[in-house]
Amino acid sequence: MELRSVEELMDLLSACRRAADGPGDDPGADLDHALRTAALLRRSRPADKELQLAGLVRPVGHLLCPSGATGRAERTADAVRPLLGARVARLVAARPCPGPADEELLSLRDADEEARVTGLDAGVLEDWRTVLELVAERHARLGAVD
């Protein structure tokens, strides 16, 4: 699946609000976590919209690959690449490993971990529409070459 519009992505993220991973799981917990992750990245790296969106779009993988975690990150990356660009896709697909690592991946991992324990009010999904539109427009304006 390739996402071609911000509206498609917003619909998919909204569907994450209603989905649960398994019996007893809280529907929307993944999206709430992603909203907190993106909000924390907005605070720590306010100019890096692509990094913020990498934190936001991760729950899409639960809908694209519901049967298990294998391949979720890659499927999410493939889905968002046409809309948000190669950098967002790379950040979504990457898994930080021990040792010297990419600073942006460490920021993403740290925000992801902090979002698990913080009671941060991260707002609502609709708050991110403008950022999604800006990044998608910028990516389209660059001729999707990256």
Backbone as a printed PyTorch tensor [residue, N CA C, xyz], in Angstrom:
tensor([[[  0.8360,  -1.1800,   0.0000],
         [  0.0000,   0.0000,   0.0000],
         [  0.8760,   1.2360,   0.0000]],

        [[  0.5600,   2.1760,  -0.8650],
         [  1.2490,   3.4540,  -0.8930],
         [  0.2460,   4.5440,  -0.5920]],

        [[  0.5900,   5.3960,   0.3380],
         [ -0.2750,   6.5180,   0.6770],
         [  0.0440,   7.6750,  -0.2590]],

        [[ -0.9780,   8.2010,  -0.8940],
         [ -0.7850,   9.2580,  -1.8830],
         [ -1.3010,  10.6160,  -1.4380]],

        [[ -2.0060,  10.6760,  -0.3090],
         [ -2.5250,  11.9620,   0.1460],
         [ -2.5070,  12.0230,   1.6750]],

        [[ -2.4560,  13.2410,   2.1690],
         [ -2.5080,  13.4420,   3.6110],
         [ -3.8290,  12.9110,   4.1490]],

        [[ -4.8950,  13.0750,   3.3800],
         [ -6.2050,  12.5880,   3.8190],
         [ -6.1910,  11.0650,   4.0150]],

        [[ -5.5670,  10.3290,   3.0890],
         [ -5.4490,   8.8760,   3.2420],
         [ -4.6870,   8.5240,   4.5130]],

        [[ -3.5880,   9.2450,   4.7660],
         [ -2.7970,   8.9790,   5.9590],
         [ -3.5760,   9.3190,   7.2240]],

        [[ -4.2860,  10.4360,   7.2130],
         [ -5.0990,  10.8070,   8.3750],
         [ -6.1750,   9.7510,   8.6340]],

        [[ -6.7860,   9.2380,   7.5720],
         [ -7.7980,   8.1860,   7.7270],
         [ -7.1860,   6.9260,   8.3340]],

        [[ -6.0060,   6.5690,   7.8610],
         [ -5.3380,   5.3750,   8.3770],
         [ -4.9470,   5.5690,   9.8430]],

        [[ -4.4190,   6.7390,  10.1780],
         [ -4.0810,   7.0170,  11.5700],
         [ -5.3340,   7.0320,  12.4450]],

        [[ -6.4200,   7.5730,  11.9310],
         [ -7.6910,   7.5580,  12.6800],
         [ -8.1590,   6.1320,  12.9210]],

        [[ -7.9410,   5.2710,  11.9450],
         [ -8.3200,   3.8630,  12.1030],
         [ -7.5000,   3.2120,  13.2160]],

        [[ -6.2910,   3.7000,  13.4400],
         [ -5.4660,   3.1830,  14.5470],
         [ -6.1290,   3.4770,  15.8810]],

        [[ -6.8970,   4.5310,  15.9480],
         [ -7.6020,   4.8970,  17.1820],
         [ -8.6090,   3.8080,  17.5430]],

        [[ -9.1760,   3.1650,  16.5440],
         [-10.2290,   2.1690,  16.7820],
         [ -9.6790,   0.7500,  16.8760]],

        [[ -8.4250,   0.5730,  16.4980],
         [ -7.8600,  -0.7780,  16.4260],
         [ -7.1530,  -1.1640,  17.7200]],

        [[ -7.2110,  -2.4270,  18.0070],
         [ -6.4420,  -2.9940,  19.1240],
         [ -5.5840,  -4.1050,  18.5460]],

        [[ -4.4010,  -4.2840,  19.1010],
         [ -3.4880,  -5.3140,  18.6040],
         [ -3.9860,  -6.7190,  18.8980]],

        [[ -4.5860,  -6.8900,  20.0390],
         [ -5.0400,  -8.2140,  20.4150],
         [ -6.0990,  -8.1120,  21.4910]],

        [[ -6.6190,  -9.2490,  21.9410],
         [ -7.6340,  -9.2420,  22.9930],
         [ -7.0980,  -8.5630,  24.2560]],

        [[ -7.8820,  -7.6940,  24.8080],
         [ -7.4900,  -6.9910,  26.0190],
         [ -6.6570,  -5.7510,  25.7820]],

        [[ -6.2170,  -5.5360,  24.5420],
         [ -5.4440,  -4.3280,  24.2310],
         [ -6.3660,  -3.1250,  24.1760]],

        [[ -5.8210,  -1.9790,  24.5100],
         [ -6.5580,  -0.7320,  24.4990],
         [ -6.5760,  -0.1590,  23.0820]],

        [[ -7.7550,  -0.0990,  22.4480],
         [ -7.8090,   0.5300,  21.1320],
         [ -7.3030,   1.9640,  21.2390]],

        [[ -6.4780,   2.3380,  20.3310],
         [ -5.9660,   3.6990,  20.3120],
         [ -4.7060,   3.9120,  21.1250]],

        [[ -4.2780,   2.9150,  21.8730],
         [ -3.0720,   3.0880,  22.7010],
         [ -1.8560,   3.3810,  21.8310]],

        [[ -1.7460,   2.7170,  20.6890],
         [ -0.6090,   2.9530,  19.7950],
         [ -0.6260,   4.3770,  19.2520]],

        [[ -1.8110,   4.8460,  18.8680],
         [ -1.8990,   6.2150,  18.3580],
         [ -1.6140,   7.2210,  19.4610]],

        [[ -2.1190,   6.9930,  20.6590],
         [ -1.8410,   7.8990,  21.7780],
         [ -0.3330,   7.9590,  22.0460]],

        [[  0.3090,   6.8050,  22.0050],
         [  1.7640,   6.7490,  22.2020],
         [  2.4800,   7.5150,  21.0910]],

        [[  2.0370,   7.3320,  19.8590],
         [  2.6500,   8.0310,  18.7210],
         [  2.4580,   9.5470,  18.8370]],

        [[  1.2840,   9.9750,  19.2780],
         [  1.0420,  11.4110,  19.4760],
         [  1.9770,  11.9740,  20.5420]],

        [[  2.1860,  11.2300,  21.6240],
         [  3.1130,  11.6770,  22.6670],
         [  4.5440,  11.7090,  22.1500]],

        [[  4.9280,  10.6870,  21.3780],
         [  6.2770,  10.6400,  20.8050],
         [  6.5110,  11.8480,  19.9090]],

        [[  5.5740,  12.1120,  19.0110],
         [  5.7060,  13.2450,  18.0950],
         [  5.7480,  14.5690,  18.8620]],

        [[  4.9340,  14.6930,  19.8970],
         [  4.9160,  15.9230,  20.6960],
         [  6.2540,  16.1250,  21.4200]],

        [[  6.8210,  15.0550,  21.9380],
         [  8.1260,  15.1590,  22.5990],
         [  9.2080,  15.5510,  21.5950]],

        [[  9.1350,  15.0100,  20.3930],
         [ 10.0920,  15.3860,  19.3580],
         [  9.8850,  16.8420,  18.9290]],

        [[  8.6590,  17.2860,  18.9160],
         [  8.3680,  18.6880,  18.5870],
         [  9.0350,  19.6110,  19.6160]],

        [[  9.0470,  19.1960,  20.8640],
         [  9.6780,  20.0000,  21.9200],
         [ 11.2000,  19.9760,  21.8290]],

        [[ 11.7590,  18.7970,  21.5960],
         [ 13.2170,  18.6670,  21.6130],
         [ 13.8640,  19.0470,  20.2770]],

        [[ 13.1630,  18.8460,  19.1710],
         [ 13.6940,  19.1530,  17.8310],
         [ 12.6170,  19.8860,  17.0310]],

        [[ 12.2800,  21.1250,  17.4170],
         [ 11.1410,  21.8240,  16.8240],
         [ 11.2510,  22.0760,  15.3190]],

        [[ 12.4260,  22.1750,  14.7920],
         [ 12.5750,  22.4510,  13.3650],
         [ 12.5490,  21.1850,  12.5090]],

        [[ 12.6480,  20.0330,  13.1250],
         [ 12.7510,  18.7790,  12.3780],
         [ 11.3810,  18.1140,  12.2360]],

        [[ 10.6030,  18.6100,  11.2990],
         [  9.2370,  18.1080,  11.0780],
         [  9.2380,  16.6600,  10.6250]],

        [[ 10.2010,  16.2690,   9.8120],
         [ 10.2510,  14.8880,   9.3300],
         [ 10.4920,  13.9030,  10.4710]],

        [[ 11.3590,  14.2660,  11.3950],
         [ 11.6050,  13.4140,  12.5540],
         [ 10.3370,  13.2890,  13.3970]],

        [[  9.6400,  14.3900,  13.6010],
         [  8.3920,  14.3690,  14.3600],
         [  7.3800,  13.4360,  13.7020]],

        [[  7.2750,  13.5230,  12.3760],
         [  6.3020,  12.6830,  11.6690],
         [  6.7000,  11.2090,  11.6870]],

        [[  7.9960,  10.9360,  11.7180],
         [  8.4260,   9.5390,  11.8390],
         [  7.9020,   8.9460,  13.1440]],

        [[  7.8800,   9.7390,  14.1960],
         [  7.3120,   9.2710,  15.4570],
         [  5.8090,   9.1240,  15.4000]],

        [[  5.1720,   9.9640,  14.6100],
         [  3.7040,   9.9560,  14.5250],
         [  3.1510,   8.7940,  13.7190]],

        [[  3.7760,   8.4380,  12.6140],
         [  3.1690,   7.4780,  11.6750],
         [  3.4400,   6.0150,  12.0000]],

        [[  4.2270,   5.7450,  12.9980],
         [  4.5710,   4.3540,  13.3120],
         [  3.3770,   3.4200,  13.5320]],

        [[  2.2760,   3.8540,  14.1440],
         [  1.1770,   2.9070,  14.3750],
         [  0.5150,   2.3870,  13.1020]],

        [[  0.7680,   3.0190,  11.9830],
         [  0.1890,   2.5670,  10.7130],
         [  0.5660,   1.1130,  10.4520]],

        [[  1.7420,   0.7180,  10.8790],
         [  2.1990,  -0.6570,  10.6770],
         [  1.3040,  -1.6950,  11.3130]],

        [[  0.6270,  -1.3440,  12.4010],
         [ -0.2730,  -2.2960,  13.0600],
         [ -1.4850,  -2.6120,  12.1950]],

        [[ -1.8700,  -1.6760,  11.3560],
         [ -2.9900,  -1.9360,  10.4450],
         [ -2.5130,  -2.6000,   9.1530]],

        [[ -1.3130,  -2.2440,   8.7060],
         [ -0.7970,  -2.8110,   7.4670],
         [ -0.2810,  -4.2310,   7.6440]],

        [[  0.1350,  -4.5530,   8.8440],
         [  0.7200,  -5.8630,   9.1330],
         [  0.1960,  -6.3430,  10.4850]],

        [[ -1.1000,  -6.6470,  10.5760],
         [ -1.7060,  -6.9480,  11.8720],
         [ -1.2840,  -8.2840,  12.4790]],

        [[ -0.7740,  -9.1920,  11.6810],
         [ -0.5010, -10.5330,  12.1860],
         [  0.7300, -10.6290,  13.0620]],

        [[  1.6100,  -9.6720,  12.9840],
         [  2.8030,  -9.7470,  13.8130],
         [  3.7420,  -8.6030,  13.5390]],

        [[  4.7480,  -8.5030,  14.3740],
         [  5.6740,  -7.3830,  14.2940],
         [  6.6470,  -7.5000,  13.1230]],

        [[  6.8560,  -8.7030,  12.6050],
         [  7.8120,  -8.8870,  11.5300],
         [  7.3720,  -8.1040,  10.2980]],

        [[  8.2090,  -7.1980,   9.8900],
         [  7.9430,  -6.4340,   8.6820],
         [  7.0870,  -5.1940,   8.8640]],

        [[  6.6140,  -4.9340,  10.0690],
         [  5.7470,  -3.7640,  10.2830],
         [  6.4330,  -2.4620,   9.9240]],

        [[  7.6250,  -2.2640,  10.4490],
         [  8.3320,  -1.0010,  10.2190],
         [  8.6060,  -0.7970,   8.7270]],

        [[  9.0030,  -1.8630,   8.0530],
         [  9.2980,  -1.7600,   6.6300],
         [  8.0340,  -1.4670,   5.8120]],

        [[  6.9280,  -2.1130,   6.1690],
         [  5.6680,  -1.8590,   5.4530],
         [  5.1860,  -0.4440,   5.6890]],

        [[  5.3570,   0.0500,   6.9070],
         [  4.9860,   1.4320,   7.1970],
         [  5.8570,   2.3750,   6.3780]],

        [[  7.1460,   2.1210,   6.3580],
         [  8.0770,   2.9550,   5.5880],
         [  7.7000,   2.9680,   4.1050]],

        [[  7.3950,   1.8000,   3.5590],
         [  6.9990,   1.7260,   2.1470],
         [  5.7190,   2.5060,   1.8790]],

        [[  4.8020,   2.4870,   2.8380],
         [  3.5220,   3.1750,   2.6630],
         [  3.6830,   4.6910,   2.6990]],

        [[  4.5290,   5.2040,   3.5850],
         [  4.6400,   6.6600,   3.7330],
         [  5.6630,   7.2930,   2.7950]],

        [[  6.5700,   6.5080,   2.2320],
         [  7.6340,   7.0450,   1.3710],
         [  7.1100,   7.9290,   0.2330]],

        [[  6.0980,   7.5030,  -0.5390],
         [  5.6420,   8.3610,  -1.6460],
         [  5.0760,   9.7110,  -1.1830]],

        [[  4.5330,   9.7450,   0.0090],
         [  3.9010,  10.9550,   0.5140],
         [  4.8610,  11.8360,   1.3070]],

        [[  5.6490,  11.2230,   2.1860],
         [  6.4640,  12.0010,   3.1220],
         [  7.9560,  11.9580,   2.8300]],

        [[  8.3590,  11.1390,   1.8830],
         [  9.7520,  11.1290,   1.4600],
         [ 10.6050,  10.0380,   2.0630]],

        [[ 11.8000,   9.9310,   1.4990],
         [ 12.7230,   8.8630,   1.8540],
         [ 13.2470,   9.0000,   3.2820]],

        [[ 13.4520,  10.2250,   3.7480],
         [ 14.0010,  10.3840,   5.1030],
         [ 13.0210,   9.8900,   6.1520]],

        [[ 11.7600,  10.2640,   6.0390],
         [ 10.7560,   9.7880,   6.9980],
         [ 10.6830,   8.2640,   6.9240]],

        [[ 10.6780,   7.7250,   5.7150],
         [ 10.6200,   6.2720,   5.5470],
         [ 11.8310,   5.5970,   6.1980]],

        [[ 13.0130,   6.1760,   6.0160],
         [ 14.2250,   5.6010,   6.6140],
         [ 14.1360,   5.6210,   8.1370]],

        [[ 13.6530,   6.7250,   8.6830],
         [ 13.5310,   6.8370,  10.1360],
         [ 12.5040,   5.8520,  10.6960]],

        [[ 11.4210,   5.6460,   9.9720],
         [ 10.3840,   4.7080,  10.4160],
         [ 10.9070,   3.2760,  10.3740]],

        [[ 11.6650,   2.9440,   9.3460],
         [ 12.1410,   1.5710,   9.1620],
         [ 13.3330,   1.2270,  10.0440]],

        [[ 14.1010,   2.2340,  10.4410],
         [ 15.3490,   1.9870,  11.1620],
         [ 15.1000,   1.5640,  12.6000]],

        [[ 15.9690,   0.7210,  13.0630],
         [ 15.9630,   0.3000,  14.4560],
         [ 17.3360,   0.6340,  15.0220]],

        [[ 17.4110,   1.5600,  15.9800],
         [ 18.7230,   1.8870,  16.5440],
         [ 19.3630,   0.6530,  17.1820]],

        [[ 20.6240,   0.4860,  16.9150],
         [ 21.3300,  -0.6550,  17.4980],
         [ 22.3890,  -0.1360,  18.4670]],

        [[ 22.8750,  -1.0110,  19.3400],
         [ 23.8920,  -0.5870,  20.3050],
         [ 25.1390,  -0.0740,  19.5960]],

        [[ 25.8350,   0.8140,  20.2490],
         [ 27.0550,   1.3700,  19.6760],
         [ 26.7890,   2.7250,  19.0590]],

        [[ 27.7750,   3.2390,  18.3210],
         [ 27.6060,   4.5490,  17.7010],
         [ 26.4000,   4.5200,  16.7660]],

        [[ 25.5440,   5.4940,  16.9510],
         [ 24.3160,   5.4990,  16.1560],
         [ 24.0320,   6.9010,  15.6500]],

        [[ 23.1260,   6.9510,  14.7570],
         [ 22.6500,   8.1790,  14.1620],
         [ 21.9350,   9.0140,  15.2360]],

        [[ 22.2770,  10.2900,  15.3410],
         [ 21.6990,  11.1600,  16.3680],
         [ 20.1780,  11.2520,  16.2520]],

        [[ 19.6640,  11.3210,  15.0400],
         [ 18.2120,  11.4330,  14.8860],
         [ 17.5030,  10.1430,  15.2930]],

        [[ 18.1250,   9.0010,  15.0490],
         [ 17.5270,   7.7380,  15.4920],
         [ 17.5380,   7.6380,  17.0140]],

        [[ 18.5810,   8.1530,  17.6210],
         [ 18.6320,   8.1660,  19.0820],
         [ 17.5480,   9.0950,  19.6450]],

        [[ 17.3380,  10.2280,  19.0120],
         [ 16.2740,  11.1450,  19.4490],
         [ 14.9090,  10.4820,  19.3220]],

        [[ 14.7060,   9.7780,  18.2240],
         [ 13.4430,   9.0880,  17.9970],
         [ 13.2360,   7.9960,  19.0470]],

        [[ 14.2790,   7.2240,  19.2960],
         [ 14.1850,   6.1620,  20.3060],
         [ 13.9340,   6.7300,  21.6980]],

        [[ 14.6430,   7.7960,  22.0410],
         [ 14.4710,   8.4030,  23.3640],
         [ 13.0540,   8.9390,  23.5440]],

        [[ 12.5300,   9.6060,  22.5250],
         [ 11.1580,  10.1280,  22.6060],
         [ 10.1590,   8.9810,  22.7030]],

        [[ 10.4050,   7.9040,  21.9490],
         [  9.5310,   6.7380,  21.9980],
         [  9.5030,   6.1470,  23.4080]],

        [[ 10.6610,   6.0380,  24.0260],
         [ 10.7310,   5.4940,  25.3860],
         [ 10.0850,   6.4300,  26.3950]],

        [[ 10.3580,   7.7230,  26.2850],
         [  9.7720,   8.6860,  27.2230],
         [  8.2530,   8.7370,  27.0800]],

        [[  7.7560,   8.5630,  25.8630],
         [  6.3060,   8.5980,  25.6200],
         [  5.5890,   7.4440,  26.3090]],

        [[  6.2980,   6.3750,  26.6230],
         [  5.6950,   5.2300,  27.3140],
         [  5.4020,   5.5380,  28.7820]],

        [[  6.1540,   6.4620,  29.3650],
         [  6.0150,   6.7090,  30.7970],
         [  5.4650,   8.0910,  31.1410]],

        [[  5.4250,   8.9660,  30.2000],
         [  4.9890,  10.3290,  30.4890],
         [  3.4720,  10.4570,  30.4220]],

        [[  2.9350,  11.3510,  31.2040],
         [  1.5060,  11.6400,  31.1750],
         [  1.2090,  12.8550,  30.3100]],

        [[  2.0920,  13.1520,  29.3930],
         [  1.9930,  14.3140,  28.5280],
         [  0.6670,  14.3540,  27.7690]],

        [[  0.0070,  15.4970,  27.8100],
         [ -1.1760,  15.7040,  26.9740],
         [ -0.6590,  16.1060,  25.6000]],

        [[ -0.7500,  15.1950,  24.6570],
         [ -0.1520,  15.4000,  23.3440],
         [ -1.1140,  15.9780,  22.3260]],

        [[ -2.3030,  16.3370,  22.7340],
         [ -3.2540,  16.8920,  21.7820],
         [ -3.9650,  15.8000,  21.0110]],

        [[ -4.4180,  16.1700,  19.8310],
         [ -5.1910,  15.2480,  19.0050],
         [ -4.5410,  15.1080,  17.6370]],

        [[ -4.9110,  14.0810,  16.9320],
         [ -4.3590,  13.8060,  15.6140],
         [ -4.5160,  14.9910,  14.6640]],

        [[ -5.6580,  15.6240,  14.6850],
         [ -5.9230,  16.7380,  13.7610],
         [ -4.8940,  17.8620,  13.9110]],

        [[ -4.2800,  17.9840,  15.0890],
         [ -3.2420,  18.9940,  15.3040],
         [ -2.0530,  18.8050,  14.3600]],

        [[ -1.8810,  17.6060,  13.8430],
         [ -0.7250,  17.2820,  12.9990],
         [ -1.0000,  17.4230,  11.5030]],

        [[ -2.2340,  17.7080,  11.1270],
         [ -2.5830,  17.7970,   9.7050],
         [ -1.6950,  18.8140,   8.9720]],

        [[ -1.5140,  19.9870,   9.5370],
         [ -0.7300,  21.0310,   8.8740],
         [  0.7150,  20.5970,   8.6700]],

        [[  1.3030,  19.9510,   9.6660],
         [  2.6850,  19.4780,   9.5340],
         [  2.7630,  18.4100,   8.4440]],

        [[  1.8010,  17.5010,   8.4390],
         [  1.7650,  16.4780,   7.3890],
         [  1.6550,  17.1240,   6.0110]],

        [[  0.7940,  18.1130,   5.8840],
         [  0.6180,  18.7960,   4.5980],
         [  1.8870,  19.5210,   4.1710]],

        [[  2.5580,  20.1860,   5.1080],
         [  3.7980,  20.9020,   4.7850],
         [  4.8850,  19.9520,   4.2880]],

        [[  5.0630,  18.8400,   4.9850],
         [  6.0980,  17.8820,   4.5850],
         [  5.7260,  17.2220,   3.2600]],

        [[  4.4720,  16.8580,   3.0860],
         [  4.0380,  16.2400,   1.8290],
         [  4.1950,  17.2140,   0.6650]],

        [[  3.8510,  18.4680,   0.8810],
         [  3.9860,  19.4750,  -0.1750],
         [  5.4530,  19.6990,  -0.5230]],

        [[  6.2740,  19.7890,   0.4980],
         [  7.7160,  19.9750,   0.2690],
         [  8.2860,  18.7900,  -0.5010]],

        [[  7.8900,  17.6000,  -0.1100],
         [  8.3680,  16.4010,  -0.8050],
         [  7.9120,  16.4040,  -2.2650]],

        [[  6.6700,  16.7660,  -2.5110],
         [  6.1390,  16.8150,  -3.8820],
         [  6.8470,  17.8990,  -4.6930]],

        [[  7.1240,  19.0430,  -4.0520],
         [  7.7680,  20.1640,  -4.7330],
         [  9.2020,  19.8040,  -5.1410]],

        [[  9.8400,  18.9590,  -4.3540],
         [ 11.1930,  18.5240,  -4.6860],
         [ 11.1800,  17.4910,  -5.8010]],

        [[ 10.0110,  17.1800,  -6.3060],
         [  9.9080,  16.2360,  -7.4000],
         [ 10.0890,  14.8080,  -6.9630]],

        [[  9.8510,  14.5650,  -5.6680],
         [  9.9600,  13.2170,  -5.1080],
         [ 11.3280,  12.6150,  -5.3430]],

        [[ 12.3450,  13.4750,  -5.4730],
         [ 13.7090,  13.0010,  -5.6560],
         [ 14.4440,  13.1570,  -4.3500]],

        [[ 14.6710,  12.0260,  -3.7070],
         [ 15.4930,  12.0260,  -2.5020],
         [ 16.0350,  10.6600,  -2.2250]]])
